[in-house]
mmCIF file of C-alpha atoms in Angstrom:
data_model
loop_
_atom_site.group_PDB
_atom_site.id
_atom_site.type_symbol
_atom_site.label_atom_id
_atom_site.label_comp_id
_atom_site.label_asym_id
_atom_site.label_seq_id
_atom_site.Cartn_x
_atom_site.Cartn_y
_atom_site.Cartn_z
ATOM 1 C CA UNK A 189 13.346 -8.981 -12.500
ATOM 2 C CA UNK A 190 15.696 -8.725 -9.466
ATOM 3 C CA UNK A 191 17.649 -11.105 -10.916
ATOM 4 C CA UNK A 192 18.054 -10.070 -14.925
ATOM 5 C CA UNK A 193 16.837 -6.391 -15.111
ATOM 6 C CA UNK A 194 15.978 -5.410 -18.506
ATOM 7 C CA UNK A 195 16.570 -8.877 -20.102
ATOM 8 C CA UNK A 196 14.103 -9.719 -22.849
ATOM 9 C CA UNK A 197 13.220 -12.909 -22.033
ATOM 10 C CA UNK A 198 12.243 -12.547 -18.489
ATOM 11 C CA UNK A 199 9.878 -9.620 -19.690
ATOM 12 C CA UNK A 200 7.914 -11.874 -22.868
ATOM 13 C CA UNK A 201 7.808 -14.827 -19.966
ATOM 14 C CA UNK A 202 5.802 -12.471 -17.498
ATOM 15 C CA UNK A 203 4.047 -10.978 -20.339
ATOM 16 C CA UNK A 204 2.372 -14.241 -21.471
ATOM 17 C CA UNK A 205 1.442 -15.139 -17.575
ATOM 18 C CA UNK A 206 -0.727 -12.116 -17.702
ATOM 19 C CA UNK A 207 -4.364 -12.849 -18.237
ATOM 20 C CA UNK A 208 -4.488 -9.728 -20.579
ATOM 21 C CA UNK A 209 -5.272 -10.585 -24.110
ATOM 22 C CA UNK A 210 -8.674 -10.084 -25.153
ATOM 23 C CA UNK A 211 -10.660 -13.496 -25.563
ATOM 24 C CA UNK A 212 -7.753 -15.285 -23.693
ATOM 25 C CA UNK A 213 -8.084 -17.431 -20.435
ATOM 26 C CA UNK A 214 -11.233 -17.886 -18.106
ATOM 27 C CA UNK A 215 -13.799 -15.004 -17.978
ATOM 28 C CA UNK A 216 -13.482 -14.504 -14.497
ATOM 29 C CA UNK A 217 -10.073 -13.510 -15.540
ATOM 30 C CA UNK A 218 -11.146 -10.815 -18.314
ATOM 31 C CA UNK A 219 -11.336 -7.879 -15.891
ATOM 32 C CA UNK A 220 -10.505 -4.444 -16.837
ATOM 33 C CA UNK A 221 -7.672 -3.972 -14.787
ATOM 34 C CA UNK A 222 -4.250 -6.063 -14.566
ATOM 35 C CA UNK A 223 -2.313 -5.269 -11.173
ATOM 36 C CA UNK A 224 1.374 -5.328 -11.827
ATOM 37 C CA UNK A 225 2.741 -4.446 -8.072
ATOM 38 C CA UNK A 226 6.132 -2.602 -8.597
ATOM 39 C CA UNK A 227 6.864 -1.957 -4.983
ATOM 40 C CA UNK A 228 9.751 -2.320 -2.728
ATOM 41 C CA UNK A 229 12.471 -3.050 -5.483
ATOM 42 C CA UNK A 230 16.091 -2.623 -4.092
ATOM 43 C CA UNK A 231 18.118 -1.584 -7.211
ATOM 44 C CA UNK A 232 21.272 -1.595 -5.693
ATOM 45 C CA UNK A 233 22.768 -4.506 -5.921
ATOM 46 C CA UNK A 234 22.310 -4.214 -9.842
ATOM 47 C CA UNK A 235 25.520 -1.702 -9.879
ATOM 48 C CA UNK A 236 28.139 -4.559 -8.932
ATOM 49 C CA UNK A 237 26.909 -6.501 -11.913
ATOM 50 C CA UNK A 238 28.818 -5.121 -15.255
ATOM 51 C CA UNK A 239 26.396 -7.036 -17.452
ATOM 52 C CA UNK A 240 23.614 -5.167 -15.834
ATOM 53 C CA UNK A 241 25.129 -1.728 -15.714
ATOM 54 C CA UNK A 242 25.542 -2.406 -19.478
ATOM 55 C CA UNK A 243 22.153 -3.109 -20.239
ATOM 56 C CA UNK A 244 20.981 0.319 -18.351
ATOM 57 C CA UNK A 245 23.715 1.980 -21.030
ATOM 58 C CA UNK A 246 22.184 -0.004 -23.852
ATOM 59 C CA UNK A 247 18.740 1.172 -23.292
ATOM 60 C CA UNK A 248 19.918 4.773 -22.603
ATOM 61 C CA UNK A 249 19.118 4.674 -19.097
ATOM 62 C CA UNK A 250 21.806 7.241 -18.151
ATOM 63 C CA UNK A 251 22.140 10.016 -14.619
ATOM 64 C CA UNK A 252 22.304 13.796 -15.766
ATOM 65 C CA UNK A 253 25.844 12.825 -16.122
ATOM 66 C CA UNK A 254 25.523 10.450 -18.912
ATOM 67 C CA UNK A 255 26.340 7.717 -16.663
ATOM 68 C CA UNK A 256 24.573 4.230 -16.669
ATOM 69 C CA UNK A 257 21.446 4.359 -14.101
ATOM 70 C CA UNK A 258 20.707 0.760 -12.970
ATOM 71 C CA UNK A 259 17.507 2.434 -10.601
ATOM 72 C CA UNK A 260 16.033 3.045 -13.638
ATOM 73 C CA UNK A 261 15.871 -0.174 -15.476
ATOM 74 C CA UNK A 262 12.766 -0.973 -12.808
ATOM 75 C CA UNK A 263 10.659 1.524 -14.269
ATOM 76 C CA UNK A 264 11.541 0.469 -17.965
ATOM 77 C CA UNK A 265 10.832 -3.063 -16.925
ATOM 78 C CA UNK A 266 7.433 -2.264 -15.619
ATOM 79 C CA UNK A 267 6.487 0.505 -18.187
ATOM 80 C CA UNK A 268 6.693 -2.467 -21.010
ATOM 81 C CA UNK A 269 4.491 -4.218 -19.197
ATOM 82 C CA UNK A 270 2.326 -1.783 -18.444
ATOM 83 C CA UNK A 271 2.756 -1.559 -22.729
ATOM 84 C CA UNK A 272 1.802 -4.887 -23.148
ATOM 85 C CA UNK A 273 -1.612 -4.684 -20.652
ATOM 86 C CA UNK A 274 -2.889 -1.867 -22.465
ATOM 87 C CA UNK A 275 -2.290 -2.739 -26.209
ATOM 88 C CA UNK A 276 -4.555 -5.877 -25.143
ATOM 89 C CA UNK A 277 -7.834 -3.290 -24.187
ATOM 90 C CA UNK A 278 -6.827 -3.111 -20.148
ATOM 91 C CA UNK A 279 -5.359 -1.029 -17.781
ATOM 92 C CA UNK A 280 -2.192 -1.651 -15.742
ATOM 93 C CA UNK A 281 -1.925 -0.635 -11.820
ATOM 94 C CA UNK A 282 1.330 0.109 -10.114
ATOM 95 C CA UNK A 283 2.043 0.725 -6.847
ATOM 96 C CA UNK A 284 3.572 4.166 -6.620
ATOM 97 C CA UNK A 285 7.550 3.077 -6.569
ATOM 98 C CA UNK A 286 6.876 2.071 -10.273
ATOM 99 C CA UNK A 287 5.607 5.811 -10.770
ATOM 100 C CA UNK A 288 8.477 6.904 -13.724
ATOM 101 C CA UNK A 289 8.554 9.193 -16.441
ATOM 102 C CA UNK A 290 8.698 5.855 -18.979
ATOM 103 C CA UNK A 291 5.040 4.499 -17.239
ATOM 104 C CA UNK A 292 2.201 5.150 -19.982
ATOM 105 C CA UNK A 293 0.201 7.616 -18.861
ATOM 106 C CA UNK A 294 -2.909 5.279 -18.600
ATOM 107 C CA UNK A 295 -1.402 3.279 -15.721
ATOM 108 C CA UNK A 296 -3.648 4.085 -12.406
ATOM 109 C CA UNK A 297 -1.468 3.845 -9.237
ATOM 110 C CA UNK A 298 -2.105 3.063 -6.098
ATOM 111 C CA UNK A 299 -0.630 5.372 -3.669
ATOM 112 C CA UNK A 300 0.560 3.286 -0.011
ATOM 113 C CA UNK A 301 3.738 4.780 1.343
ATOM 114 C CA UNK A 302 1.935 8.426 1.750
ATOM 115 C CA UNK A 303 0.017 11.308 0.295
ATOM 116 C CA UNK A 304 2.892 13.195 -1.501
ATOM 117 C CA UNK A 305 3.549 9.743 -4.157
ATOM 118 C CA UNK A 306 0.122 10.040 -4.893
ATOM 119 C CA UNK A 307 -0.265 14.080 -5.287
ATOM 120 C CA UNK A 308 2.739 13.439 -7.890
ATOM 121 C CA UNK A 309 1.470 10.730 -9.451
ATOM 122 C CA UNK A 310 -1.637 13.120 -10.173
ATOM 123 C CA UNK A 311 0.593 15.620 -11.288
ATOM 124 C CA UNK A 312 2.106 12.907 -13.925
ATOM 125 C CA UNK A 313 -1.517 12.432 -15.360
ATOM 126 C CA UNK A 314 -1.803 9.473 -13.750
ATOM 127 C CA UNK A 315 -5.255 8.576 -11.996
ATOM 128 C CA UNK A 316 -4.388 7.148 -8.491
ATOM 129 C CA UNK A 317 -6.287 5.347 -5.797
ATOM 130 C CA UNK A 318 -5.183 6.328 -2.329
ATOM 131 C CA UNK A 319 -4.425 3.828 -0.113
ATOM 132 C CA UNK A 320 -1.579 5.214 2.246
ATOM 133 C CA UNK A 321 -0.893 2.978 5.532
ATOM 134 C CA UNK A 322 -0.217 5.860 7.935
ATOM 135 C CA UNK A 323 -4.066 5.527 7.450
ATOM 136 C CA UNK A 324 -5.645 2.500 6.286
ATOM 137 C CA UNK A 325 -3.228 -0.249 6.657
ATOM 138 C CA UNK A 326 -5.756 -2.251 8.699
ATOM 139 C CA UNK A 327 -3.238 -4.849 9.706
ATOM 140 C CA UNK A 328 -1.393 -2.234 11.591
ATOM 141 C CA UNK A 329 -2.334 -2.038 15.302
ATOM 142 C CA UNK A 330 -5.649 -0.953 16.266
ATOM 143 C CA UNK A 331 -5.485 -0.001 19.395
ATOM 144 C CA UNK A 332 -2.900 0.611 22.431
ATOM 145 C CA UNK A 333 -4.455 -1.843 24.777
ATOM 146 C CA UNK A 334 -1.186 -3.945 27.178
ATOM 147 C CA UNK A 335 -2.910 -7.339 25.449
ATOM 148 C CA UNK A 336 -3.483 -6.324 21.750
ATOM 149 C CA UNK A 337 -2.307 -9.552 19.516
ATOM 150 C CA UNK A 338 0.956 -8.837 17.524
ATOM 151 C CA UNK A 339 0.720 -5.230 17.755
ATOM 152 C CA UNK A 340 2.316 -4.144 14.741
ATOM 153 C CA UNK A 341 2.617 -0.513 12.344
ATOM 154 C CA UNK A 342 0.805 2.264 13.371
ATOM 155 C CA UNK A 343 -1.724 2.912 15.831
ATOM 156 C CA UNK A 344 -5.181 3.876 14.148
ATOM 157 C CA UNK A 345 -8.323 3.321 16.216
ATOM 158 C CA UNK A 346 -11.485 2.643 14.830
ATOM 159 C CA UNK A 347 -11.869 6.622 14.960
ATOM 160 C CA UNK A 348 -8.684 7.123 13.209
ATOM 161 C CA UNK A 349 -10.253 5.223 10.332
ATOM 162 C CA UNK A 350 -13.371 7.290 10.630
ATOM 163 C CA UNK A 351 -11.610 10.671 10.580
ATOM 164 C CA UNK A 352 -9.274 9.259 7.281
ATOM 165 C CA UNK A 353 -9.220 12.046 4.515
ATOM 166 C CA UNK A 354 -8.089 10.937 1.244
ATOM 167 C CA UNK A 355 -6.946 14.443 0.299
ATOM 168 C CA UNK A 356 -6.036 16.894 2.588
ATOM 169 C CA UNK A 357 -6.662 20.242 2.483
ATOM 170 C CA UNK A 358 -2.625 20.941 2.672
ATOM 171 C CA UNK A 359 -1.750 18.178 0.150
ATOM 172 C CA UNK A 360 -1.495 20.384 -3.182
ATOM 173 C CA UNK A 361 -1.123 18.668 -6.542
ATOM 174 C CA UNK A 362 2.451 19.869 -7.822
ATOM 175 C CA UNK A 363 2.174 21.850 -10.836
ATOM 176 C CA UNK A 364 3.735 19.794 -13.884
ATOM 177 C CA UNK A 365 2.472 21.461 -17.338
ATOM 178 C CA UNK A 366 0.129 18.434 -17.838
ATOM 179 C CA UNK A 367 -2.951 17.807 -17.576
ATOM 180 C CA UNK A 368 -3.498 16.311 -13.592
ATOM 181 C CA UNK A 369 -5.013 12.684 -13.312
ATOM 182 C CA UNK A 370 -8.332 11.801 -11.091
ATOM 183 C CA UNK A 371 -8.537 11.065 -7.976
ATOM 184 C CA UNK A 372 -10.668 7.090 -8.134
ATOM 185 C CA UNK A 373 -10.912 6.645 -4.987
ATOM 186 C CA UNK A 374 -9.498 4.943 -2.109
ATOM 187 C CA UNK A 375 -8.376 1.622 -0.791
ATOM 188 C CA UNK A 376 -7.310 -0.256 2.348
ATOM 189 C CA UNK A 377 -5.212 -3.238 2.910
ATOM 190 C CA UNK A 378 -4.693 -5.794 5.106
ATOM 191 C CA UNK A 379 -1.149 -8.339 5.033
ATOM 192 C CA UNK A 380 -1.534 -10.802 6.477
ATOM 193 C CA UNK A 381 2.042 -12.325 6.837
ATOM 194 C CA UNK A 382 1.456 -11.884 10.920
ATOM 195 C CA UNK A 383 -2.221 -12.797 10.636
ATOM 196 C CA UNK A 384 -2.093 -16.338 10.643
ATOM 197 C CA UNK A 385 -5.772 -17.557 11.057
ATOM 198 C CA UNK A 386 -9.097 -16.380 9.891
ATOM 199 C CA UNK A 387 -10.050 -15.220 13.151
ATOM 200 C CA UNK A 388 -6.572 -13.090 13.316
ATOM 201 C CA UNK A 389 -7.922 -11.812 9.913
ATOM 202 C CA UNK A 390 -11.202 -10.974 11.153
ATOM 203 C CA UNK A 391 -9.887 -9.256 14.065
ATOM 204 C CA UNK A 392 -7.154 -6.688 12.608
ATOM 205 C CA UNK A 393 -10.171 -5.938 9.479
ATOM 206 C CA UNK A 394 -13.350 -5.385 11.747
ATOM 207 C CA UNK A 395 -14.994 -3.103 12.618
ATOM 208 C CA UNK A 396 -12.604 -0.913 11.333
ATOM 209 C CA UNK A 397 -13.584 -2.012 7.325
ATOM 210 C CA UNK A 398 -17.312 -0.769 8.229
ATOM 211 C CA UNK A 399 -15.539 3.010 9.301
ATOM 212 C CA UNK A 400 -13.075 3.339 5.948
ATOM 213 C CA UNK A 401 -16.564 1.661 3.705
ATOM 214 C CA UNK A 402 -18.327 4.881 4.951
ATOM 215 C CA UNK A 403 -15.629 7.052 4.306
ATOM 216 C CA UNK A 404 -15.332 5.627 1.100
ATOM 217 C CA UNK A 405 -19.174 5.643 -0.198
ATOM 218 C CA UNK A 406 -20.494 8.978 1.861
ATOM 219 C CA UNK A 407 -20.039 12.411 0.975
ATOM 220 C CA UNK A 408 -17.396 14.217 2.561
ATOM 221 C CA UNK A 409 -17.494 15.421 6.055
ATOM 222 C CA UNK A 410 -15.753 16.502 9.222
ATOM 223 C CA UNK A 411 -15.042 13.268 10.559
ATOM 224 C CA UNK A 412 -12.510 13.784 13.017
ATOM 225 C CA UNK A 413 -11.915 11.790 16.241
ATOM 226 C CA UNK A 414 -14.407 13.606 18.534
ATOM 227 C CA UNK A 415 -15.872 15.504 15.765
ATOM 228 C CA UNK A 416 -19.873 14.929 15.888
ATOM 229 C CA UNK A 417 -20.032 12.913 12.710
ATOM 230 C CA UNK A 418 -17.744 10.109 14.713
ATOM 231 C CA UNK A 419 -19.615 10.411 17.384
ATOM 232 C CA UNK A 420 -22.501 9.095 15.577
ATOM 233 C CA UNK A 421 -20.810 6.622 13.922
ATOM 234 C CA UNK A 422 -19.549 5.282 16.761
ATOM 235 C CA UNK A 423 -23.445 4.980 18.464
ATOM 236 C CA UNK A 424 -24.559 3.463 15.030
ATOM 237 C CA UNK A 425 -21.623 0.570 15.210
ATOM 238 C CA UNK A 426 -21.703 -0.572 18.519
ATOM 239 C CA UNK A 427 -26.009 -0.222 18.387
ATOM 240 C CA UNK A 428 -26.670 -1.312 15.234
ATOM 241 C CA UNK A 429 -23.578 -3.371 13.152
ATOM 242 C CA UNK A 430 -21.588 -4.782 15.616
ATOM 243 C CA UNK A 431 -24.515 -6.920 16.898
ATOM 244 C CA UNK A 432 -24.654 -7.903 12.619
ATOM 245 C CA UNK A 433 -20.727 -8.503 12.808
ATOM 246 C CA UNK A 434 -21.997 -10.832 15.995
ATOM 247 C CA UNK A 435 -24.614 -12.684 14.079
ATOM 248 C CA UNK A 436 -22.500 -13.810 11.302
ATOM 249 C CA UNK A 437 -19.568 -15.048 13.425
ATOM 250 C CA UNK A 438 -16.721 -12.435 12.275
ATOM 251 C CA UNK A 439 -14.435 -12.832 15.208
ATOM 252 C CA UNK A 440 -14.254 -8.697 15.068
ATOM 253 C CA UNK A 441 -12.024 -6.423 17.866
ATOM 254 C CA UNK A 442 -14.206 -5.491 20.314
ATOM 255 C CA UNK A 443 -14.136 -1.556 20.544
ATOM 256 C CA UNK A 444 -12.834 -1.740 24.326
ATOM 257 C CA UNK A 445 -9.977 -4.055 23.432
ATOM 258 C CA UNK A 446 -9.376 -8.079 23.009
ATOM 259 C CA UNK A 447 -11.568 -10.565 24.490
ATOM 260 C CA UNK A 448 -8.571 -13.102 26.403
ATOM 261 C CA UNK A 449 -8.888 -15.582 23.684
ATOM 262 C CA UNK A 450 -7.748 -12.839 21.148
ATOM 263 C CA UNK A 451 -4.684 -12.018 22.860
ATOM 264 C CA UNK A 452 -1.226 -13.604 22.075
ATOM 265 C CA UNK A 453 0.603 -13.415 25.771
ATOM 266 C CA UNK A 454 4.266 -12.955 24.957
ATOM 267 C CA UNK A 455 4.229 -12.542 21.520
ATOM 268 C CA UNK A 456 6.519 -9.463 20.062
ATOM 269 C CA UNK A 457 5.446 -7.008 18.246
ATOM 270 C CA UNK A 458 6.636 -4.175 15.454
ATOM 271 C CA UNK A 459 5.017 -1.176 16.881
ATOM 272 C CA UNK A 460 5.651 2.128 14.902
ATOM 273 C CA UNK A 461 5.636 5.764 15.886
ATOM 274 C CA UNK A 462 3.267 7.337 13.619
ATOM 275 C CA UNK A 463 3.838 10.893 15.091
ATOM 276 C CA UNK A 464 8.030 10.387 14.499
ATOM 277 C CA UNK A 465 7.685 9.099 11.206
ATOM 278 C CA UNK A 466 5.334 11.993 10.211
ATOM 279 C CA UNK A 467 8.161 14.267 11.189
ATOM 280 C CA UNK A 468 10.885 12.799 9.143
ATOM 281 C CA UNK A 469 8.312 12.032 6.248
ATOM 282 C CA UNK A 470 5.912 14.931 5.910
ATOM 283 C CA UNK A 471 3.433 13.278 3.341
ATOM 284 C CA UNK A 472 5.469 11.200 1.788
ATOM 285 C CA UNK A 473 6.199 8.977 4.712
ATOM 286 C CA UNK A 474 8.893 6.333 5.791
ATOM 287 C CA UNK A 475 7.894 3.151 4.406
ATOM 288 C CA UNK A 476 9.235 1.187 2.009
ATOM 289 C CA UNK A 477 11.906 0.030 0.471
ATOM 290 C CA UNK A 478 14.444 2.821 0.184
ATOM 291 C CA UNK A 479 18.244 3.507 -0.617
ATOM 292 C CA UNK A 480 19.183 5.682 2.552
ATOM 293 C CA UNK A 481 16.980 2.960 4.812
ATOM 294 C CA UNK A 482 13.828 4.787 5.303
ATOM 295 C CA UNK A 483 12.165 3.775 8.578
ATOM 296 C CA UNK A 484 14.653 1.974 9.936
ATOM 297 C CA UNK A 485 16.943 4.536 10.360
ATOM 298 C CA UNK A 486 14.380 6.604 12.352
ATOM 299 C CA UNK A 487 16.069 5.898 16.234
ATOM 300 C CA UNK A 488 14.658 2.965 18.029
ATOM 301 C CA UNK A 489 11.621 3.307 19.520
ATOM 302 C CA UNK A 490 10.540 1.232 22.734
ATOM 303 C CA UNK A 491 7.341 -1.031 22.962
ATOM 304 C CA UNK A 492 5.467 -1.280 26.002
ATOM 305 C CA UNK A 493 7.016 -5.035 26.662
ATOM 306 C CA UNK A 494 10.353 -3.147 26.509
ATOM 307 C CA UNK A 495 11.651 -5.153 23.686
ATOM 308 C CA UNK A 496 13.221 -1.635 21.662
ATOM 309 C CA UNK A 497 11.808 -3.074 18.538
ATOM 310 C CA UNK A 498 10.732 -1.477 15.353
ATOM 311 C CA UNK A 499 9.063 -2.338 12.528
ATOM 312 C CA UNK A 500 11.133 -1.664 8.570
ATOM 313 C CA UNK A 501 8.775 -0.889 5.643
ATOM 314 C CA UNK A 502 5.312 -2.160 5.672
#
C-alpha cells in the first residue's frame, strides 16, 4: 500500500490473503474477526508522485479546496477491505489511524495512541476496544529501578496497571448526530521488537497481565495507586499468585525490581516522559506516526545513564 496507494491490484492481492470467505481455509482460521492493522502510515511521500496524486483525484479524494488529498487514499484503501471482510459474514478491526469517514460503520477499532481516538471513534458509531499505551503498553518500562532491562516507553508500575480506567470520567464522547458505538472492552499489548527472549517476554508481561486481567473481568472500582482496592491487590499477588507465577517457571519482574540475571548492564534505553507527553497530548497523546513529528518533537528528555535519548512512536 505504501508503495501503490489506491491501485486495484494490490487491493484484490491482499483481499484473497485474507482468511475471510465463509467455508474457505483451515477452521482455526474461520474466526469472527479479521484484524487489518492500519497504523502508522506516513502519507507524505505519496504527494511527489503525480501518478499517485492522480489516483486520489480519480477517486474524488479531494481537500475542502477541491484539491487532490493523497492522506486520504489510506482510509479508502482500508475501508475496501474492511468491504471485502464483512460481505464474507466477519468483522474488520482497525487500529484507530484507519478511523475515516469511508470505514463501514461495522469496523471495531482498537484505540492505542490515547483516549480521545477512541471517544471519536465512538462518536463515528464505531465499537472500539481500548487499548491506549500511556496505560497498558506492557512492554513499556515497569518500573524506575537504576538496573531495569531496556527501559523503554512509559513508566507504569504494577499499580499503574491496577489503577488503569478505560473511560475516564473527563473523557466525553463528542456529540456527532449518530448513534455512539460500544465500548467492548479493553486490551493490552506487548512488542516485542526489544524483547528478545522468552524470559525478556515474561518479564516486561508479568505480573503486570494478572493487574490489567482484573481490571478487565471485575466490576469497576476505585483502583488508584494507594487507593484500598490496590492495596489489596497488591497483598493478594505477592501472597497468593506470584508464588503460582513461581511454580510454573514464568521468569516474572519481581515487584522490588530485577533479580541481577534480569538486568542488561549497559544497554540503552528509550525512556519516555509520560507526564510531558500528557501535556502536549491531552487524551489523544503523542504516539504514532504523525505529519508534524509527534513525540519526537517533544524536547529531549534525559535518561538516568545520561544518554539524552528518547523514544519516537510506540
Amino acid at each position: 500500500m505504501g508503495h501503490q496507494p489506491g491501485r486495484a491490484r494490490p487491493l484484490r492481492g491482499v483481499a484473497r490473503l485474507l482468511p475471510a470467505r465463509a467455508g474457505r481455509g483451515p477452521r482455526r482460521l474461520r474466526h469472527p474477526w479479521i484484524g487489518l492493522g492500519g497504523d502508522e502510515v506516513p502519507t507524505t511521500l505519496w504527494r511527489d508522485s503525480p501518478r499517485i496524486v492522480d489516483r486520489a483525484r480519480t477517486l474524488g479524494l479531494l481537500t475542502e479546496d477541491g484539491e487532490p488529498d493523497v492522506a486520504q487514499l489510506h482510509g479508502w484503501f482500508v475501508a475496501r477491505l474492511a468491504r471485502h471482510v464483512s460481505d464474507a459474514g466477519r468483522r474488520a478491526v482497525v487500529w484507530d489511524e484507519a478511523v475515516s469517514p469511508l470505514l463501514p460503520r461495522d469496523v471495531v477499532v482498537t484505540s492505542w495512541r490515547g483516549h480521545a481516538q477512541g471517544a471519536a471513534a465512538l462518536a463515528a458509531g464505531h465499537d472500539v476496544v481500548m487499548a491506549p499505551e500511556q496505560a497498558v503498553y506492557l512492554d513499556h518500562r515497569a518500573g524506575d529501578h537504576p538496573a531495569e532491562p531496556i527501559s523503554v516507553g512509559f513508566l507504569r508500575t504494577v499499580e499503574d496497571v491496577y489503577g488503569f480506567d478505560p473511560f475516564p470520567a473527563a473523557l466525553t464522547v463528542p456529540d456527532s448526530g449518530r448513534t455512539p458505538g460500544r465500548l467492548l472492552g479493553v486490551q493490552a499489548q506487548v512488542w516485542s521488537e526489544h524483547l528478545d527472549s522468552a524470559r525478556r517476554v515474561d518479564y516486561a508481561t508479568f505480573p503486570r497481565l494478572a493487574a490489567f486481567a482484573e481490571v478487565a473481568w471485575s466490576p469497576a472500582a476505585d483502583r488508584e495507586p494507594g487507593s484500598a482496592a490496590s492495596k489489596e491487590f497488591l497483598e493478594r499477588l505477592e501472597a497468593c499468585h506470584l508464588p503460582r507465577l513461581d511454580a510454573y517457571g514464568v521468569e516474572y519482574r519481581p515487584l522490588a525490581g530485577p533479580h541481577p540475571w534480569q538486568t542488561r548492564p549497559g544497554v540503552q534505553g528509550y525512556p519516555r516522559d509520560l507526564a510531558a507527553e500528557t501535556v502536549a497530548g491531552g487524551w489523544a497523546g503523542m504516539g504514532g506516526w504523525r505529519e508534524d513529528g509527534g513525540a519526537e518533537n517533544l524536547p529531549e528528555r534525559t535518561p538516568a545513564d545520561g544518554s539524552g535519548v528518547c523514544e519516537q512512536g510506540r
